[in-house]
Amino acid sequence: MQSFEINKSDLLKLKTALEGDDAELQRVLQEYHASEIAILFERLSPEEHERIINILPSDVGSEVISEMDEENHPEQILFNLHPEKRSEIIEELDYDDATDIISQLEEHEQEQVLEHIDQEDATNIRALLNYEEDTAGGLMNTDVIKLNVKLNKVVALEEVIRQSEEMEEFYTIYAVNDADVLQGIVSLKDIIKSRSNVLVSDILKADYVYVKADVDQEEVARLISQYNLTSIPVVDDNLRLLGRITVDDIIDVMEEESTEDILKISGVSEDEELSGGWQDAVKSRLPWLVINLGTAFLAASVIRHFAGLEAKLPIIAAYMTIIAGMGGNAATQALAVTVRRISLSDLTDQQAYNTVLKEFLVGMLNGASNGVIVFIVALLYDGNPMLGLVLFLAMTGNLIVAGLTGATIPLLLKRLGIDPAVASSIIITTFTDCIGFLLPLWLASALLL
Amino acid sequence: MQSFEINKSDLLKLKTALEGDDAELQRVLQEYHASEIAILFERLSPEEHERIINILPSDVGSEVISEMDEENHPEQILFNLHPEKRSEIIEELDYDDATDIISQLEEHEQEQVLEHIDQEDATNIRALLNYEEDTAGGLMNTDVIKLNVKLNKVVALEEVIRQSEEMEEFYTIYAVNDADVLQGIVSLKDIIKSRSNVLVSDILKADYVYVKADVDQEEVARLISQYNLTSIPVVDDNLRLLGRITVDDIIDVMEEESTEDILKISGVSEDEELSGGWQDAVKSRLPWLVINLGTAFLAASVIRHFAGLEAKLPIIAAYMTIIAGMGGNAATQALAVTVRRISLSDLTDQQAYNTVLKEFLVGMLNGASNGVIVFIVALLYDGNPMLGLVLFLAMTGNLIVAGLTGATIPLLLKRLGIDPAVASSIIITTFTDCIGFLLPLWLASALLL
């Protein structure tokens, strides 16, 4: 199988069916998986979305809505549905998915939706709406299979079957005491294999990893990845079981966090929506550019300081930009490797020291290699071996600075408890610009005049 | 709970225990989860690793080995163990994990290891060693629960219990025919709920997503994420069931792919190991720097072309570097947003067009904002309003070029079937350097002289 991509023939077929009657449309829709319909939705209008959701069986419709891209506004489709169809769809949704969608509506619209659905569903969704979106509470699903530790094998198995009736798939079974406090986890296999008088408390595994509801989603992702979990229970301050987070929900979190790393390292605020509008993008990027403009004036003041030299040696201006630019690129390389390394695992002091040492060496070697090329050009093209020497030294020096700052600054920020990715290339290149201008100008003044 | 980080007191406790007798060491080790011991291993010597693995029960030891960072060489620990202990450890490992570790050994060492373990394990591992590491075959685990479609409920349930005996956790149950060809998936819940004369073929779900063994791991990750799967069956060309890949294995793949994106966008070859040595880093980064040096000469030739101007207006050199540098940063911002957007989902033509239009607008607005600041500086500091106008126009123009190239080039590469992340900031900034030098120099020649 291949992952689904929109192609013209699928789209044409669906568009044609949308012009026909309901029976024809239903027939065409049956050929697609719900997540495929959700992808095709990107190319359809809100009216077409509504018609299709209305015609689909509620279980498929709910899957389409939960798989839709946020930018196509699933919450608006849900809101515009007939209240009866709407409650059918919400009934089919997992509580965490329903909450994510409903949370996008205005508060009065949320109330309007919650008033007309099954009251147990409404209570659960209302509870979830209280958690911050990017915490364990905001990620968790309250649908869990839980067994009282006092149950025997026979009743426990019946309970599992009863509770799992409404779930698409189930992961871990949790054991709780009378106060709903988590006592451990139980595997279905162990229940099935037990003799009938065995109690849940006899077969539970008390050594498990859990998370409190207010913990940040990044930390949840790290726990799940570190302990290789398929799901993690979420508890309140008294260790009462609130819900569970499954590894597939964490995949989205990890994609989000990686996106934030890439954006921050490139001088884009982490809040910028990839598919947001231009207003959003200007707001997110302009501050970084203005900061950089300030630092660029600083670097340019180095050039002003050597204004006399340039009059005597105009060629230096062209070479100076090459050395500064190469420093910026080498620093960006060192920065990317270091930031990514830090975000995947914590470095020990020894590892941090080795990283800085390595980047020093790499800067020196890459600097000398490029320095030789610039030397040769200055020799052959400008016929000036002393200029070549100046440029060789400046290139090597600036690429050493590039390696050192690209590695040291994110490591320092991490030690200070600041996100290392904000050591964006915009910040780092200030150093390589200043040194990149200073070195050739100063060396030329000293050696050539 | 919190994710585990190495702290001095844990390390000191373990180091002290390592100096004591086995009983004491065993007692201290019991306080830690296997993945925590794997993390503590980063700070211990190979000899200490071996002593600990030898002292741990084989099930815990195997977990520690499978969780260890590759750079601490779990394969060497495994290789150095007494053959008997080694086969106990391998027996406890999942086949896919065992294969990953053993594949790091030299071929003759692999043979030495495989000869002395259980022959069924050896056959399975040998089969897995044949698949490329980054394909579905290289990721899959051959331990699956499979039922013949002809089995009735009672026998099927017994089979599930028997087959799951050796598994830590199980996910999906697969239904196959006599030739081992995949027919569908079955849920344990449905088996339990069925009456005793129901056959596997009656309750299987024939609509499922599968993947062939030679498919690239990125595609596997996309399928699992797109269809929200917890696991995916792997089949051969005749659709015979070979194994399964679970979502937790995909987490590592996703981390790898995000790392590649960040590195490539920063001009680092995707093969560079984050924790590799300096030789590795020079090999991976030098080619990009040399390419950039070539393009930098191109940009510098623009400056050479206007050498006469600079003699008359030396101040232009300092401003020109500011405008080129700002263009590079704005281009990096547009590039990061566009590359990340493309790697998370395919853009339709309409979305691609909107992206370019948005980046044009953002470039114009950010350019004009920074242009006003530069205008004011030229006016107040250099007392030259015409120079201010030149710089305003050059800044605006270059940031428009930055937005357009940052968005268009990765979109074009994607259409051409090339990885958009190779449109690294190193490549993109060639444009903004050339235009960033050309615009102020040309406008100044035209308007100021």
GROMACS .gro file of C-alpha atoms in nm, chain A residues 1-6 8 33 35-36 39 42-43 63 66-67 69 71-72 157 160-161 164-172 187-189 192-193 205 207-212 215 219 222-231 247-248 250-252 254-263 265-268 272-279 281-286 288-290 292-293 296-297 299-301 303-304 307 310-311 314-315 317-322 325-326 329-330 332-334 336-338 340-341 344-346 348-351 358-359 361-362 365-366 369-371 373-374 377 381-382 395 399 414 425-426 429 433 437, chain B residues 1-6 8 33 35-36 39 42-43 63 66-67 69 71 157 160-161 164-172 187-189 192-193 205 207-212 215 219 222-231 247-248 250-252 254-263 265-268 272-279 281-286 288-290 292-293 296-297 299-301 303-304 307 310-311 314-315 317-322 325-326 329-330 332-334 336-338 340-341 344-351 358-359 361-362 365-366 369-371 373-374 377 381-382 395 399 414 425-426 429 433 437:
model
  304
    1MET     CA    1   0.000   0.000   0.000
    2GLN     CA    2   0.100   0.357  -0.049
    3SER     CA    3   0.014   0.660   0.155
    4PHE     CA    4  -0.276   0.846  -0.001
    5GLU     CA    5  -0.215   1.153  -0.213
    6ILE     CA    6  -0.482   1.355  -0.386
    8LYS     CA    7  -0.703   1.438  -1.031
   33HIS     CA    8  -1.108   0.512   0.379
   35SER     CA    9  -0.871   0.934   0.640
   36GLU     CA   10  -0.864   0.951   0.260
   39ILE     CA   11  -0.756   1.444   0.277
   42GLU     CA   12  -0.886   1.991   0.148
   43ARG     CA   13  -1.010   2.046  -0.206
   63GLU     CA   14  -1.365   0.952   1.173
   66SER     CA   15  -1.145   1.377   1.360
   67GLU     CA   16  -0.888   1.325   1.081
   69ASP     CA   17  -0.681   1.920   0.903
   71GLU     CA   18  -0.728   2.458   0.881
   72ASN     CA   19  -1.038   2.313   0.713
  157LEU     CA   20  -1.304  -1.063   3.230
  160VAL     CA   21  -1.320  -0.591   3.039
  161ILE     CA   22  -1.556  -0.712   2.768
  164SER     CA   23  -1.429  -0.238   2.584
  165GLU     CA   24  -1.761  -0.267   2.398
  166GLU     CA   25  -1.752   0.100   2.298
  167MET     CA   26  -1.382   0.123   2.226
  168GLU     CA   27  -1.227   0.087   1.888
  169GLU     CA   28  -0.913  -0.067   2.030
  170PHE     CA   29  -0.785  -0.102   2.379
  171TYR     CA   30  -0.444  -0.081   2.527
  172THR     CA   31  -0.372  -0.119   2.894
  187SER     CA   32  -0.260  -0.752   3.110
  188LEU     CA   33  -0.556  -0.917   2.944
  189LYS     CA   34  -0.334  -1.216   2.876
  192ILE     CA   35  -0.729  -1.497   3.058
  193LYS     CA   36  -0.458  -1.732   3.179
  205LYS     CA   37   0.199  -0.511   3.796
  207ASP     CA   38   0.575  -0.104   3.880
  208TYR     CA   39   0.445   0.134   3.613
  209VAL     CA   40   0.507   0.483   3.477
  210TYR     CA   41   0.233   0.746   3.522
  211VAL     CA   42   0.197   1.117   3.467
  212LYS     CA   43   0.005   1.397   3.642
  215VAL     CA   44   0.256   1.793   3.305
  219GLU     CA   45   0.758   1.571   2.903
  222ARG     CA   46   0.984   1.207   2.649
  223LEU     CA   47   0.846   0.958   2.906
  224ILE     CA   48   0.666   0.751   2.642
  225SER     CA   49   0.972   0.746   2.420
  226GLN     CA   50   1.219   0.683   2.705
  227TYR     CA   51   1.025   0.396   2.865
  228ASN     CA   52   0.901   0.258   2.530
  229LEU     CA   53   0.537   0.275   2.638
  230THR     CA   54   0.229   0.219   2.426
  231SER     CA   55   0.019   0.422   2.669
  247VAL     CA   56   0.144   0.657   2.177
  248ASP     CA   57  -0.043   0.757   1.860
  250ILE     CA   58   0.216   1.147   2.102
  251ILE     CA   59   0.314   1.124   1.736
  252ASP     CA   60   0.138   1.454   1.672
  254MET     CA   61   0.648   1.498   1.845
  255GLU     CA   62   0.577   1.644   1.500
  256GLU     CA   63   0.480   1.971   1.669
  257GLU     CA   64   0.797   1.982   1.879
  258SER     CA   65   1.023   1.909   1.581
  259THR     CA   66   0.849   2.183   1.385
  260GLU     CA   67   0.913   2.424   1.673
  261ASP     CA   68   1.284   2.332   1.671
  262ILE     CA   69   1.316   2.392   1.297
  263LEU     CA   70   1.131   2.722   1.314
  265ILE     CA   71   1.654   2.772   1.482
  266SER     CA   72   1.561   2.966   1.166
  267GLY     CA   73   1.444   3.273   1.358
  268VAL     CA   74   1.071   3.210   1.333
  272GLU     CA   75   0.369   3.063   1.377
  273GLU     CA   76   0.115   2.831   1.217
  274LEU     CA   77   0.272   2.663   0.914
  275SER     CA   78  -0.043   2.726   0.717
  276GLY     CA   79  -0.134   3.056   0.884
  277GLY     CA   80  -0.194   3.387   0.705
  278TRP     CA   81   0.051   3.667   0.627
  279GLN     CA   82  -0.047   3.871   0.934
  281ALA     CA   83   0.385   3.540   0.969
  282VAL     CA   84   0.476   3.909   0.991
  283LYS     CA   85   0.399   3.910   1.364
  284SER     CA   86   0.615   3.601   1.418
  285ARG     CA   87   0.915   3.701   1.208
  286LEU     CA   88   0.945   4.080   1.216
  288TRP     CA   89   1.361   3.861   1.491
  289LEU     CA   90   1.449   4.063   1.182
  290VAL     CA   91   1.451   4.388   1.379
  292ASN     CA   92   1.904   4.120   1.357
  293LEU     CA   93   1.899   4.467   1.204
  296ALA     CA   94   2.385   4.407   1.167
  297PHE     CA   95   2.447   4.776   1.246
  299ALA     CA   96   2.878   4.446   1.244
  300ALA     CA   97   2.860   4.729   0.992
  301SER     CA   98   3.020   4.965   1.245
  303ILE     CA   99   3.340   4.828   0.848
  304ARG     CA  100   3.289   5.201   0.914
  307ALA     CA  101   3.668   5.316   0.607
  310GLU     CA  102   3.869   5.044   0.187
  311ALA     CA  103   3.956   5.356  -0.005
  314PRO     CA  104   3.861   4.849  -0.255
  315ILE     CA  105   3.891   4.477  -0.332
  317ALA     CA  106   3.503   4.475   0.054
  318ALA     CA  107   3.418   4.189  -0.179
  319TYR     CA  108   3.639   3.938   0.006
  320MET     CA  109   3.515   4.050   0.346
  321THR     CA  110   3.154   3.960   0.253
  322ILE     CA  111   3.270   3.614   0.146
  325GLY     CA  112   2.899   3.477   0.480
  326MET     CA  113   3.100   3.153   0.505
  329ASN     CA  114   2.693   2.915   0.713
  330ALA     CA  115   2.946   2.718   0.918
  332THR     CA  116   2.442   2.744   1.118
  333GLN     CA  117   2.576   2.393   1.055
  334ALA     CA  118   2.731   2.365   1.403
  336ALA     CA  119   2.177   2.271   1.387
  337VAL     CA  120   2.377   1.964   1.492
  338THR     CA  121   2.415   2.084   1.852
  340ARG     CA  122   1.913   1.874   1.762
  341ARG     CA  123   2.151   1.671   1.975
  344LEU     CA  124   1.701   1.442   2.171
  345SER     CA  125   1.899   1.378   2.489
  346ASP     CA  126   2.069   1.555   2.774
  348THR     CA  127   2.677   1.522   3.027
  349ASP     CA  128   2.949   1.778   3.103
  350GLN     CA  129   3.203   1.551   2.936
  351GLN     CA  130   2.988   1.519   2.622
  358LYS     CA  131   3.491   1.879   1.803
  359GLU     CA  132   3.335   2.196   1.660
  361LEU     CA  133   3.850   2.120   1.519
  362VAL     CA  134   3.588   2.104   1.243
  365LEU     CA  135   3.982   2.222   0.921
  366ASN     CA  136   3.690   2.354   0.712
  369SER     CA  137   4.035   2.417   0.339
  370ASN     CA  138   3.825   2.711   0.223
  371GLY     CA  139   4.109   2.944   0.318
  373ILE     CA  140   4.086   2.817  -0.208
  374VAL     CA  141   4.053   3.189  -0.130
  377VAL     CA  142   4.199   3.300  -0.603
  381TYR     CA  143   4.304   3.660  -0.993
  382ASP     CA  144   4.438   3.957  -0.798
  395MET     CA  145   3.871   3.248   0.684
  399LEU     CA  146   3.520   2.942   1.087
  414LYS     CA  147   2.047   2.480   2.804
  425SER     CA  148   2.113   3.127   1.339
  426ILE     CA  149   2.008   3.495   1.342
  429THR     CA  150   2.561   3.493   1.284
  433ASP     CA  151   2.952   3.878   1.082
  437PHE     CA  152   3.447   4.177   0.883
  450MET     CA  153   0.663   1.099   3.735
  451GLN     CA  154   0.942   1.273   3.559
  452SER     CA  155   1.160   1.158   3.277
  453PHE     CA  156   1.489   1.029   3.408
  454GLU     CA  157   1.799   1.245   3.399
  455ILE     CA  158   2.138   1.144   3.528
  457LYS     CA  159   2.522   1.298   4.076
  482HIS     CA  160   1.408   0.072   3.571
  484SER     CA  161   1.575   0.221   3.068
  485GLU     CA  162   1.721   0.421   3.357
  488ILE     CA  163   2.088   0.598   3.059
  491GLU     CA  164   2.649   0.658   2.934
  492ARG     CA  165   2.869   0.741   3.229
  512GLU     CA  166   1.600  -0.460   2.816
  515SER     CA  167   1.806  -0.287   2.377
  516GLU     CA  168   1.757   0.060   2.530
  518ASP     CA  169   2.241   0.436   2.299
  520GLU     CA  170   2.722   0.508   2.063
  606LEU     CA  171  -0.861  -1.818   2.180
  609VAL     CA  172  -0.388  -1.648   2.101
  610ILE     CA  173  -0.301  -1.735   2.460
  613SER     CA  174   0.115  -1.447   2.323
  614GLU     CA  175   0.290  -1.639   2.600
  615GLU     CA  176   0.632  -1.515   2.496
  616MET     CA  177   0.531  -1.161   2.406
  617GLU     CA  178   0.563  -0.865   2.638
  618GLU     CA  179   0.256  -0.701   2.491
  619PHE     CA  180   0.048  -0.773   2.190
  620TYR     CA  181  -0.123  -0.556   1.939
  621THR     CA  182  -0.315  -0.685   1.643
  636SER     CA  183  -0.973  -0.816   1.747
  637LEU     CA  184  -0.933  -1.017   2.067
  638LYS     CA  185  -1.252  -0.851   2.191
  641ILE     CA  186  -1.397  -1.329   2.329
  642LYS     CA  187  -1.747  -1.204   2.254
  654LYS     CA  188  -1.196  -0.727   0.920
  656ASP     CA  189  -1.030  -0.375   0.520
  657TYR     CA  190  -0.682  -0.306   0.657
  658VAL     CA  191  -0.364  -0.122   0.569
  659TYR     CA  192  -0.049  -0.326   0.500
  660VAL     CA  193   0.298  -0.259   0.369
  661LYS     CA  194   0.551  -0.456   0.161
  664VAL     CA  195   0.904   0.000   0.138
  668GLU     CA  196   0.658   0.586   0.389
  671ARG     CA  197   0.349   0.833   0.691
  672LEU     CA  198   0.103   0.541   0.663
  673ILE     CA  199   0.095   0.482   1.039
  674SER     CA  200   0.047   0.851   1.107
  675GLN     CA  201  -0.208   0.903   0.826
  676TYR     CA  202  -0.427   0.606   0.912
  677ASN     CA  203  -0.374   0.643   1.290
  678LEU     CA  204  -0.252   0.285   1.325
  679THR     CA  205  -0.100   0.120   1.631
  680SER     CA  206   0.068  -0.140   1.411
  696VAL     CA  207   0.392   0.254   1.637
  697ASP     CA  208   0.664   0.275   1.905
  699ILE     CA  209   0.803   0.446   1.426
  700ILE     CA  210   0.874   0.708   1.692
  701ASP     CA  211   1.245   0.655   1.639
  703MET     CA  212   1.016   1.010   1.300
  704GLU     CA  213   1.289   1.151   1.523
  705GLU     CA  214   1.544   1.047   1.261
  706GLU     CA  215   1.349   1.210   0.978
  707SER     CA  216   1.302   1.538   1.168
  708THR     CA  217   1.673   1.542   1.245
  709GLU     CA  218   1.747   1.498   0.874
  710ASP     CA  219   1.519   1.793   0.791
  711ILE     CA  220   1.690   2.021   1.043
  712LEU     CA  221   2.037   1.920   0.927
  714ILE     CA  222   1.804   2.284   0.584
  715SER     CA  223   2.118   2.403   0.767
  716GLY     CA  224   2.354   2.268   0.502
  717VAL     CA  225   2.464   1.954   0.686
  721GLU     CA  226   2.612   1.314   0.976
  722GLU     CA  227   2.577   1.137   1.310
  723LEU     CA  228   2.480   1.390   1.577
  724SER     CA  229   2.732   1.238   1.813
  725GLY     CA  230   2.987   1.142   1.546
  726GLY     CA  231   3.353   1.247   1.540
  727TRP     CA  232   3.514   1.544   1.372
  728GLN     CA  233   3.619   1.346   1.063
  730ALA     CA  234   3.151   1.626   1.049
  731VAL     CA  235   3.415   1.763   0.812
  732LYS     CA  236   3.314   1.510   0.546
  733SER     CA  237   2.950   1.603   0.584
  734ARG     CA  238   2.984   1.982   0.591
  735LEU     CA  239   3.286   2.074   0.379
  737TRP     CA  240   2.835   2.244   0.127
  738LEU     CA  241   3.078   2.511   0.235
  739VAL     CA  242   3.280   2.476  -0.085
  741ASN     CA  243   2.879   2.816  -0.094
  742LEU     CA  244   3.224   2.956  -0.149
  745ALA     CA  245   2.989   3.371  -0.264
  746PHE     CA  246   3.245   3.453  -0.536
  748ALA     CA  247   2.792   3.754  -0.522
  749ALA     CA  248   3.129   3.921  -0.464
  750SER     CA  249   3.169   3.972  -0.838
  752ILE     CA  250   3.067   4.416  -0.572
  753ARG     CA  251   3.375   4.413  -0.798
  756ALA     CA  252   3.426   4.909  -0.753
  759GLU     CA  253   3.264   5.240  -0.357
  760ALA     CA  254   3.561   5.468  -0.395
  763PRO     CA  255   3.266   5.420   0.093
  764ILE     CA  256   2.971   5.413   0.333
  766ALA     CA  257   2.986   4.889   0.169
  767ALA     CA  258   2.866   4.881   0.530
  768TYR     CA  259   2.498   4.926   0.433
  769MET     CA  260   2.520   4.669   0.157
  770THR     CA  261   2.627   4.397   0.402
  771ILE     CA  262   2.327   4.483   0.621
  774GLY     CA  263   2.243   3.976   0.562
  775MET     CA  264   1.881   4.068   0.635
  778ASN     CA  265   1.775   3.575   0.739
  779ALA     CA  266   1.433   3.646   0.589
  781THR     CA  267   1.588   3.125   0.599
  782GLN     CA  268   1.262   3.202   0.780
  783ALA     CA  269   1.050   3.151   0.466
  785ALA     CA  270   1.203   2.676   0.724
  786VAL     CA  271   0.827   2.731   0.725
  787THR     CA  272   0.784   2.604   0.368
  789ARG     CA  273   0.845   2.186   0.724
  790ARG     CA  274   0.500   2.238   0.576
  793LEU     CA  275   0.423   1.717   0.697
  794SER     CA  276   0.173   1.711   0.409
  795ASP     CA  277   0.152   1.744   0.036
  796LEU     CA  278   0.042   2.084  -0.089
  797THR     CA  279  -0.214   2.120  -0.364
  798ASP     CA  280  -0.138   2.360  -0.651
  799GLN     CA  281  -0.372   2.614  -0.497
  800GLN     CA  282  -0.199   2.584  -0.157
  807LYS     CA  283   0.188   3.492   0.128
  808GLU     CA  284   0.569   3.495   0.135
  810LEU     CA  285   0.344   3.984   0.101
  811VAL     CA  286   0.537   3.901   0.418
  814LEU     CA  287   0.591   4.418   0.470
  815ASN     CA  288   0.894   4.305   0.669
  818SER     CA  289   0.939   4.796   0.806
  819ASN     CA  290   1.314   4.736   0.823
  820GLY     CA  291   1.360   4.970   0.528
  822ILE     CA  292   1.451   5.194   1.012
  823VAL     CA  293   1.749   5.198   0.774
  826VAL     CA  294   1.952   5.582   1.035
  830TYR     CA  295   2.352   5.939   1.116
  831ASP     CA  296   2.475   6.008   0.764
  844MET     CA  297   1.581   4.643   0.172
  848LEU     CA  298   1.323   4.085   0.140
  863LYS     CA  299   0.928   1.886  -0.449
  874SER     CA  300   1.966   2.812   0.351
  875ILE     CA  301   2.316   2.792   0.198
  878THR     CA  302   2.109   3.286   0.046
  882ASP     CA  303   2.344   3.790  -0.132
  886PHE     CA  304   2.463   4.364  -0.307
   0.00000   0.00000   0.00000
